[in-house]
Short mmCIF file of C-alpha atoms in Angstrom, two decimals:
data_model
loop_
_atom_site.label_atom_id
_atom_site.label_comp_id
_atom_site.label_asym_id
_atom_site.label_seq_id
_atom_site.Cartn_x
_atom_site.Cartn_y
_atom_site.Cartn_z
CA MET J 1 0.04 -0.02 0.03
CA ILE J 2 2.87 2.39 0.82
CA ASP J 3 4.38 1.63 -2.56
CA ILE J 4 1.11 2.58 -4.36
CA MET J 5 0.94 5.79 -2.34
CA ARG J 6 4.57 6.65 -3.20
CA PHE J 7 3.91 5.85 -6.89
CA LEU J 8 0.86 8.10 -6.94
CA THR J 9 2.58 10.83 -5.08
CA LEU J 10 5.51 10.80 -7.54
CA SER J 11 3.46 10.28 -10.75
CA LEU J 12 0.66 12.76 -10.24
CA PRO J 13 2.86 15.84 -10.77
CA VAL J 14 4.29 14.20 -13.90
CA LEU J 15 0.81 13.53 -15.19
CA ALA J 16 -0.33 17.06 -14.35
CA THR J 17 2.70 18.45 -16.30
CA PHE J 18 1.97 16.22 -19.26
CA VAL J 19 -1.64 17.27 -19.34
CA ALA J 20 -0.67 20.96 -19.23
CA TYR J 21 1.86 20.39 -22.00
CA VAL J 22 -0.67 18.66 -24.24
CA ALA J 23 -3.30 21.38 -23.56
CA ALA J 24 -0.75 24.09 -24.45
CA ALA J 25 0.32 22.22 -27.61
CA GLU J 26 -3.28 22.07 -28.75
CA ASP J 27 -3.53 25.87 -28.50
CA ASP J 28 -0.53 26.18 -30.84
CA GLU J 29 -2.21 24.83 -33.97
CA VAL J 30 -5.26 25.24 -36.11
CA LYS J 31 -7.39 22.09 -35.96
CA VAL J 32 -9.14 20.77 -39.03
CA GLU J 33 -12.00 18.30 -38.74
CA VAL J 34 -13.82 16.84 -41.77
CA LEU J 35 -17.55 17.04 -40.98
CA HIS J 36 -18.78 15.68 -44.32
CA ALA J 37 -16.32 13.77 -46.56
CA VAL J 38 -16.86 13.56 -50.28
CA GLU J 39 -14.95 11.47 -52.87
CA CYS J 40 -14.02 13.18 -56.05
CA ASN J 41 -11.51 13.17 -58.93
CA ARG J 42 -10.67 16.88 -58.61
CA LYS J 43 -9.75 18.44 -55.25
CA THR J 44 -8.95 22.02 -54.61
CA GLN J 45 -5.44 23.06 -55.42
CA ARG J 46 -3.39 26.20 -54.68
CA GLY J 47 -4.43 28.84 -57.14
CA ASP J 48 -7.96 27.50 -57.76
CA GLU J 49 -10.79 30.00 -57.85
CA ILE J 50 -13.33 28.62 -55.41
CA GLU J 51 -16.65 29.43 -53.73
CA VAL J 52 -17.01 28.58 -49.97
CA HIS J 53 -19.87 29.05 -47.60
CA TYR J 54 -18.83 29.54 -43.98
CA ARG J 55 -20.03 30.24 -40.57
CA GLY J 56 -17.83 31.81 -37.90
CA THR J 57 -18.70 31.29 -34.24
CA LEU J 58 -16.98 31.78 -30.92
CA ALA J 59 -15.91 28.54 -29.22
CA SER J 60 -16.71 30.00 -25.81
CA ASP J 61 -20.48 30.37 -26.23
CA GLY J 62 -21.30 29.45 -29.89
CA SER J 63 -22.36 32.93 -30.85
CA GLU J 64 -22.10 33.70 -34.49
CA PHE J 65 -19.99 36.64 -35.67
CA ASP J 66 -20.30 36.14 -39.42
CA ALA J 67 -21.74 33.81 -41.99
CA SER J 68 -21.88 33.78 -45.77
CA TYR J 69 -25.04 31.65 -45.49
CA ASN J 70 -26.85 34.71 -44.02
CA ARG J 71 -26.00 36.74 -47.14
CA GLY J 72 -27.09 33.91 -49.43
CA LYS J 73 -23.84 34.06 -51.35
CA PRO J 74 -20.68 32.01 -50.84
CA LEU J 75 -17.28 33.72 -50.56
CA SER J 76 -15.33 33.52 -53.87
CA PHE J 77 -11.53 33.72 -53.81
CA MET J 78 -8.31 32.08 -54.92
CA VAL J 79 -7.44 29.33 -52.49
CA GLY J 80 -3.99 28.81 -50.97
CA ASN J 81 -2.64 32.33 -51.74
CA GLY J 82 -3.64 34.09 -48.59
CA GLN J 83 -5.88 36.27 -50.80
CA VAL J 84 -8.92 36.19 -48.52
CA ILE J 85 -7.53 36.21 -45.06
CA LYS J 86 -3.93 37.27 -45.20
CA GLY J 87 -4.32 39.22 -42.10
CA LEU J 88 -8.00 39.74 -42.80
CA VAL J 89 -11.12 37.97 -41.78
CA THR J 90 -14.65 38.98 -42.63
CA ILE J 91 -16.71 40.29 -39.77
CA ALA J 92 -20.38 41.05 -40.59
CA GLY J 93 -19.44 41.04 -44.28
CA LYS J 94 -16.55 43.52 -43.93
CA TYR J 95 -12.87 42.88 -43.71
CA SER J 96 -11.13 43.51 -40.45
CA THR J 97 -7.42 43.54 -39.62
CA VAL J 98 -6.18 40.51 -37.70
CA ALA J 99 -3.75 41.03 -34.85
CA ASN J 100 -1.46 38.13 -35.91
CA ILE J 101 -1.11 38.19 -39.68
CA SER J 102 0.87 34.91 -39.96
CA SER J 103 -1.91 33.10 -38.15
CA ILE J 104 -5.16 33.40 -39.93
CA ALA J 105 -3.22 33.85 -43.12
CA ARG J 106 -3.28 30.09 -43.23
CA TRP J 107 -7.06 29.94 -42.98
CA ASP J 108 -7.46 29.25 -46.68
CA ASP J 109 -4.63 26.67 -46.78
CA ASN J 110 -6.96 24.51 -44.67
CA LEU J 111 -9.36 24.39 -47.68
CA LEU J 112 -6.82 22.72 -49.99
CA ASP J 113 -7.49 19.13 -51.07
CA MET J 114 -11.22 19.53 -50.70
CA CYS J 115 -13.98 18.12 -52.88
CA ILE J 116 -17.11 19.99 -53.91
CA GLY J 117 -19.72 19.42 -51.11
CA GLU J 118 -17.11 18.59 -48.49
CA LYS J 119 -17.54 20.31 -45.09
CA ARG J 120 -14.73 21.15 -42.66
CA LYS J 121 -14.59 22.71 -39.27
CA LEU J 122 -11.52 24.90 -38.54
CA THR J 123 -10.75 25.61 -34.88
CA ILE J 124 -8.48 28.64 -34.58
CA PRO J 125 -6.93 29.29 -31.21
CA PRO J 126 -6.46 32.90 -30.01
CA LYS J 127 -2.85 33.20 -31.03
CA PHE J 128 -3.87 32.41 -34.60
CA GLY J 129 -6.86 34.79 -34.48
CA TYR J 130 -7.13 38.09 -32.74
CA GLY J 131 -4.84 37.26 -29.82
CA ASP J 132 -5.09 39.77 -27.00
CA ARG J 133 -7.20 42.16 -29.10
CA GLY J 134 -10.81 41.83 -29.96
CA ALA J 135 -12.57 42.96 -33.16
CA GLY J 136 -16.19 43.89 -33.34
CA PRO J 137 -18.22 41.02 -31.80
CA ILE J 138 -15.07 38.91 -31.21
CA PRO J 139 -13.64 39.39 -27.71
CA ALA J 140 -9.90 39.29 -26.98
CA LYS J 141 -8.37 35.79 -26.52
CA SER J 142 -11.23 34.06 -28.38
CA THR J 143 -11.02 30.67 -30.06
CA LEU J 144 -12.74 30.93 -33.41
CA ILE J 145 -14.70 28.15 -35.13
CA PHE J 146 -15.25 28.27 -38.86
CA GLU J 147 -17.59 25.68 -40.43
CA THR J 148 -16.84 25.67 -44.15
CA GLU J 149 -18.48 24.05 -47.16
CA LEU J 150 -16.86 24.00 -50.61
CA MET J 151 -19.57 24.99 -53.18
CA SER J 152 -17.56 25.05 -56.39
CA ILE J 153 -14.19 25.05 -58.08
CA ASN J 154 -14.68 27.51 -60.85
CA ASN J 155 -11.50 27.06 -62.87
CA LYS J 156 -11.06 23.28 -62.60
CA LYS J 157 -8.90 21.80 -65.32
CA ASP J 158 -9.73 18.60 -67.09
CA GLU J 159 -8.02 15.62 -65.61
CA LEU J 160 -5.52 13.87 -67.88
#
């Protein structure tokens, strides 16, 4: 019994440190989850002109801060070039400057290798979003959730 107590006494701090490390590591990356997978012959590639519907919400309470669905028109842009969100994100249909440009600049890279009809959920931790600053309805230190749906690839080339 004493050995078990000694083991627990020594291993609990190590376990707590490991859990804290894993939690911190998770905050250091954008998470991509495929919500609806689709098989296709032609996936999005860097430089494709695409149309994407999206919904942006706060992870903390689920409140929506922007959605192309509400406007009835998907967002059209060239994927993988940082064209849409290179330091910018749409808030209520307008572009707003992002605190950490290198962070959300990769938002559209997470839409590469998608098939039309595929849906993905992007979880963007604060350091990759607005960081310590807020923007409009987005409070400081907010984790952002973007649910995306690829509607079209407008310049798809014929497969050889």
